[in-house]
Amino acid sequence: MPIERTAHPYIVRDSAIYGGEPIIEGTRTGVRHVILLFQSGKDPEEIARIHRLSLAQVYDAISYFYDNEEEIERYIRNQSWDGD
């Protein structure tokens, strides 16, 4: 499967990365990785530094989460893509 675009400009799916779980384009950073840090109290600027992302990418991942909360919570609960 080629890279699948989403309604969010920085978020894509690539079946070769975490089985198609939503990631930030051009990285191996899953939306769930950003959200786990955000939920643990890290601010967007710190998340951007940790993952070497732009603030726009971090905020887009957070926005994607709020538009698709159930999906991302499922990835977080299942931790289904080991090795990340």
CSV table of N, CA and C in Angstrom, one decimal:
chain,number,residue,atom,x,y,z
A,1,MET,N,0.9,-1.2,0.0
A,1,MET,CA,0.0,0.0,0.0
A,1,MET,C,0.9,1.2,0.0
A,2,PRO,N,0.6,2.1,-0.9
A,2,PRO,CA,1.4,3.4,-0.9
A,2,PRO,C,1.0,4.2,0.3
A,3,ILE,N,1.7,5.3,0.6
A,3,ILE,CA,1.4,6.2,1.7
A,3,ILE,C,0.0,6.7,1.5
A,4,GLU,N,-0.8,6.6,2.5
A,4,GLU,CA,-2.2,7.1,2.5
A,4,GLU,C,-2.3,8.4,3.2
A,5,ARG,N,-2.7,9.5,2.6
A,5,ARG,CA,-2.9,10.8,3.2
A,5,ARG,C,-4.1,10.8,4.1
A,6,THR,N,-4.2,11.6,5.1
A,6,THR,CA,-5.3,11.8,5.9
A,6,THR,C,-5.8,13.2,5.7
A,7,ALA,N,-6.9,13.6,6.4
A,7,ALA,CA,-7.4,14.9,6.3
A,7,ALA,C,-6.5,15.9,7.1
A,8,HIS,N,-5.5,15.4,7.8
A,8,HIS,CA,-4.6,16.2,8.5
A,8,HIS,C,-3.3,16.3,7.7
A,9,PRO,N,-2.8,17.5,7.4
A,9,PRO,CA,-1.7,17.7,6.5
A,9,PRO,C,-0.4,17.0,6.8
A,10,TYR,N,-0.1,16.7,8.1
A,10,TYR,CA,1.2,16.1,8.5
A,10,TYR,C,1.0,14.6,8.8
A,11,ILE,N,-0.2,14.1,8.8
A,11,ILE,CA,-0.5,12.7,9.3
A,11,ILE,C,-0.8,11.8,8.1
A,12,VAL,N,0.0,10.7,8.0
A,12,VAL,CA,-0.2,9.7,7.0
A,12,VAL,C,-0.2,8.3,7.6
A,13,ARG,N,-0.6,7.4,6.7
A,13,ARG,CA,-0.5,6.0,7.1
A,13,ARG,C,0.4,5.3,6.0
A,14,ASP,N,1.3,4.5,6.5
A,14,ASP,CA,2.2,3.7,5.6
A,14,ASP,C,2.2,2.3,6.2
A,15,SER,N,1.7,1.4,5.4
A,15,SER,CA,1.6,0.0,5.8
A,15,SER,C,3.0,-0.6,6.3
A,16,ALA,N,4.1,0.0,5.8
A,16,ALA,CA,5.4,-0.5,6.1
A,16,ALA,C,5.9,0.0,7.5
A,17,ILE,N,5.1,0.9,8.1
A,17,ILE,CA,5.5,1.5,9.4
A,17,ILE,C,4.3,1.3,10.4
A,18,TYR,N,4.6,0.5,11.4
A,18,TYR,CA,3.6,0.2,12.4
A,18,TYR,C,2.3,-0.3,11.8
A,19,GLY,N,2.3,-1.1,10.8
A,19,GLY,CA,1.2,-1.7,10.2
A,19,GLY,C,0.1,-0.7,9.7
A,20,GLY,N,0.5,0.5,9.4
A,20,GLY,CA,-0.4,1.5,8.9
A,20,GLY,C,-1.0,2.4,9.9
A,21,GLU,N,-0.5,2.3,11.1
A,21,GLU,CA,-0.9,3.2,12.2
A,21,GLU,C,-0.6,4.6,11.8
A,22,PRO,N,-1.4,5.6,12.1
A,22,PRO,CA,-1.1,7.0,11.7
A,22,PRO,C,0.2,7.5,12.3
A,23,ILE,N,1.0,8.1,11.4
A,23,ILE,CA,2.3,8.6,11.8
A,23,ILE,C,2.5,10.0,11.3
A,24,ILE,N,3.5,10.7,11.7
A,24,ILE,CA,3.8,12.0,11.2
A,24,ILE,C,4.7,11.8,9.9
A,25,GLU,N,4.2,12.3,8.8
A,25,GLU,CA,4.9,12.1,7.5
A,25,GLU,C,6.4,12.4,7.6
A,26,GLY,N,7.1,11.5,7.0
A,26,GLY,CA,8.6,11.6,6.9
A,26,GLY,C,9.3,11.2,8.2
A,27,THR,N,8.6,10.6,9.1
A,27,THR,CA,9.2,10.1,10.4
A,27,THR,C,8.6,8.7,10.7
A,28,ARG,N,9.1,8.2,11.7
A,28,ARG,CA,8.6,6.9,12.3
A,28,ARG,C,7.9,7.2,13.6
A,29,THR,N,7.5,8.5,13.8
A,29,THR,CA,6.8,8.9,15.0
A,29,THR,C,5.3,8.7,14.8
A,30,GLY,N,4.7,7.8,15.6
A,30,GLY,CA,3.3,7.6,15.6
A,30,GLY,C,2.5,8.7,16.3
A,31,VAL,N,1.3,8.9,15.9
A,31,VAL,CA,0.5,9.9,16.6
A,31,VAL,C,0.4,9.5,18.1
A,32,ARG,N,0.3,8.2,18.3
A,32,ARG,CA,0.2,7.7,19.7
A,32,ARG,C,1.4,8.1,20.5
A,33,HIS,N,2.6,8.1,19.9
A,33,HIS,CA,3.8,8.5,20.6
A,33,HIS,C,3.7,9.9,21.1
A,34,VAL,N,3.2,10.8,20.3
A,34,VAL,CA,3.0,12.2,20.6
A,34,VAL,C,2.0,12.3,21.8
A,35,ILE,N,0.9,11.6,21.6
A,35,ILE,CA,-0.2,11.7,22.6
A,35,ILE,C,0.2,11.1,23.9
A,36,LEU,N,1.0,10.1,24.0
A,36,LEU,CA,1.4,9.5,25.2
A,36,LEU,C,2.2,10.6,26.0
A,37,LEU,N,3.1,11.3,25.3
A,37,LEU,CA,3.9,12.3,25.9
A,37,LEU,C,3.0,13.5,26.4
A,38,PHE,N,2.1,13.9,25.5
A,38,PHE,CA,1.1,15.0,25.8
A,38,PHE,C,0.3,14.6,27.0
A,39,GLN,N,-0.2,13.4,27.1
A,39,GLN,CA,-1.0,13.0,28.2
A,39,GLN,C,-0.2,12.9,29.5
A,40,SER,N,1.1,12.7,29.4
A,40,SER,CA,1.9,12.6,30.6
A,40,SER,C,2.3,14.0,31.1
A,41,GLY,N,1.9,15.0,30.4
A,41,GLY,CA,2.2,16.4,30.9
A,41,GLY,C,3.2,17.2,30.1
A,42,LYS,N,3.8,16.5,29.1
A,42,LYS,CA,4.8,17.3,28.3
A,42,LYS,C,4.1,18.3,27.4
A,43,ASP,N,4.7,19.5,27.3
A,43,ASP,CA,4.1,20.5,26.5
A,43,ASP,C,4.5,20.3,25.0
A,44,PRO,N,3.8,20.8,24.1
A,44,PRO,CA,4.1,20.6,22.6
A,44,PRO,C,5.5,21.0,22.3
A,45,GLU,N,6.0,22.0,22.9
A,45,GLU,CA,7.4,22.4,22.5
A,45,GLU,C,8.4,21.3,22.9
A,46,GLU,N,8.2,20.8,24.1
A,46,GLU,CA,9.1,19.7,24.6
A,46,GLU,C,8.9,18.4,23.7
A,47,ILE,N,7.7,18.1,23.3
A,47,ILE,CA,7.5,17.0,22.5
A,47,ILE,C,8.2,17.2,21.1
A,48,ALA,N,8.1,18.4,20.6
A,48,ALA,CA,8.8,18.7,19.3
A,48,ALA,C,10.3,18.5,19.5
A,49,ARG,N,10.9,18.9,20.6
A,49,ARG,CA,12.3,18.7,20.8
A,49,ARG,C,12.7,17.3,20.9
A,50,ILE,N,11.9,16.5,21.7
A,50,ILE,CA,12.2,15.1,21.9
A,50,ILE,C,12.2,14.3,20.6
A,51,HIS,N,11.2,14.6,19.8
A,51,HIS,CA,11.0,13.8,18.5
A,51,HIS,C,11.6,14.6,17.3
A,52,ARG,N,12.2,15.7,17.5
A,52,ARG,CA,12.7,16.5,16.4
A,52,ARG,C,11.7,16.8,15.3
A,53,LEU,N,10.6,17.4,15.8
A,53,LEU,CA,9.4,17.7,15.0
A,53,LEU,C,9.2,19.2,15.0
A,54,SER,N,8.5,19.7,14.1
A,54,SER,CA,8.0,21.1,14.1
A,54,SER,C,6.8,21.2,15.1
A,55,LEU,N,6.6,22.4,15.6
A,55,LEU,CA,5.4,22.5,16.4
A,55,LEU,C,4.1,22.3,15.6
A,56,ALA,N,4.1,22.6,14.3
A,56,ALA,CA,3.0,22.3,13.5
A,56,ALA,C,2.7,20.8,13.4
A,57,GLN,N,3.7,20.0,13.3
A,57,GLN,CA,3.6,18.6,13.3
A,57,GLN,C,3.0,18.0,14.6
A,58,VAL,N,3.5,18.5,15.7
A,58,VAL,CA,3.0,18.1,17.0
A,58,VAL,C,1.5,18.5,17.2
A,59,TYR,N,1.2,19.7,16.8
A,59,TYR,CA,-0.2,20.2,17.0
A,59,TYR,C,-1.1,19.4,16.0
A,60,ASP,N,-0.6,19.1,14.9
A,60,ASP,CA,-1.5,18.3,13.9
A,60,ASP,C,-1.7,16.9,14.5
A,61,ALA,N,-0.7,16.3,15.1
A,61,ALA,CA,-0.9,15.0,15.7
A,61,ALA,C,-1.9,15.1,16.9
A,62,ILE,N,-1.8,16.1,17.7
A,62,ILE,CA,-2.8,16.3,18.7
A,62,ILE,C,-4.2,16.5,18.2
A,63,SER,N,-4.3,17.3,17.1
A,63,SER,CA,-5.6,17.5,16.4
A,63,SER,C,-6.1,16.2,15.9
A,64,TYR,N,-5.3,15.4,15.3
A,64,TYR,CA,-5.7,14.1,14.7
A,64,TYR,C,-6.3,13.3,15.8
A,65,PHE,N,-5.6,13.3,17.0
A,65,PHE,CA,-6.1,12.5,18.1
A,65,PHE,C,-7.5,12.9,18.5
A,66,TYR,N,-7.7,14.2,18.6
A,66,TYR,CA,-9.0,14.7,19.1
A,66,TYR,C,-10.1,14.4,18.0
A,67,ASP,N,-9.7,14.3,16.8
A,67,ASP,CA,-10.7,13.9,15.7
A,67,ASP,C,-10.9,12.4,15.6
A,68,ASN,N,-9.9,11.6,16.2
A,68,ASN,CA,-9.9,10.1,16.1
A,68,ASN,C,-9.6,9.5,17.4
A,69,GLU,N,-10.1,10.0,18.5
A,69,GLU,CA,-9.7,9.6,19.8
A,69,GLU,C,-9.8,8.1,20.0
A,70,GLU,N,-10.9,7.5,19.6
A,70,GLU,CA,-11.1,6.0,19.8
A,70,GLU,C,-10.1,5.2,19.1
A,71,GLU,N,-9.7,5.6,17.9
A,71,GLU,CA,-8.7,4.8,17.2
A,71,GLU,C,-7.4,4.9,17.9
A,72,ILE,N,-6.9,6.1,18.3
A,72,ILE,CA,-5.6,6.2,18.9
A,72,ILE,C,-5.6,5.6,20.3
A,73,GLU,N,-6.7,5.7,21.0
A,73,GLU,CA,-6.8,5.1,22.3
A,73,GLU,C,-6.6,3.6,22.2
A,74,ARG,N,-7.2,3.0,21.1
A,74,ARG,CA,-7.1,1.6,20.8
A,74,ARG,C,-5.6,1.2,20.6
A,75,TYR,N,-4.9,2.0,19.8
A,75,TYR,CA,-3.4,1.7,19.6
A,75,TYR,C,-2.7,1.8,20.9
A,76,ILE,N,-3.0,2.8,21.7
A,76,ILE,CA,-2.3,2.9,23.0
A,76,ILE,C,-2.6,1.7,23.9
A,77,ARG,N,-3.9,1.4,24.0
A,77,ARG,CA,-4.3,0.2,24.8
A,77,ARG,C,-3.6,-1.1,24.4
A,78,ASN,N,-3.7,-1.3,23.1
A,78,ASN,CA,-3.2,-2.6,22.6
A,78,ASN,C,-1.6,-2.6,22.5
A,79,GLN,N,-1.0,-1.5,22.3
A,79,GLN,CA,0.4,-1.4,22.1
A,79,GLN,C,0.8,-2.5,21.1
A,80,SER,N,0.0,-2.5,20.0
A,80,SER,CA,0.0,-3.6,19.0
A,80,SER,C,1.2,-3.6,18.1
A,81,TRP,N,1.9,-2.6,18.0
A,81,TRP,CA,3.0,-2.6,17.1
A,81,TRP,C,4.4,-2.5,17.9
A,82,ASP,N,4.8,-3.6,18.3
A,82,ASP,CA,6.1,-3.7,19.1
A,82,ASP,C,7.3,-3.3,18.2
A,83,GLY,N,8.3,-2.9,18.9
A,83,GLY,CA,9.6,-2.6,18.3
A,83,GLY,C,9.7,-1.2,17.9
A,84,ASP,N,8.8,-0.3,18.5
A,84,ASP,CA,8.9,1.1,18.1
A,84,ASP,C,9.7,1.9,19.1
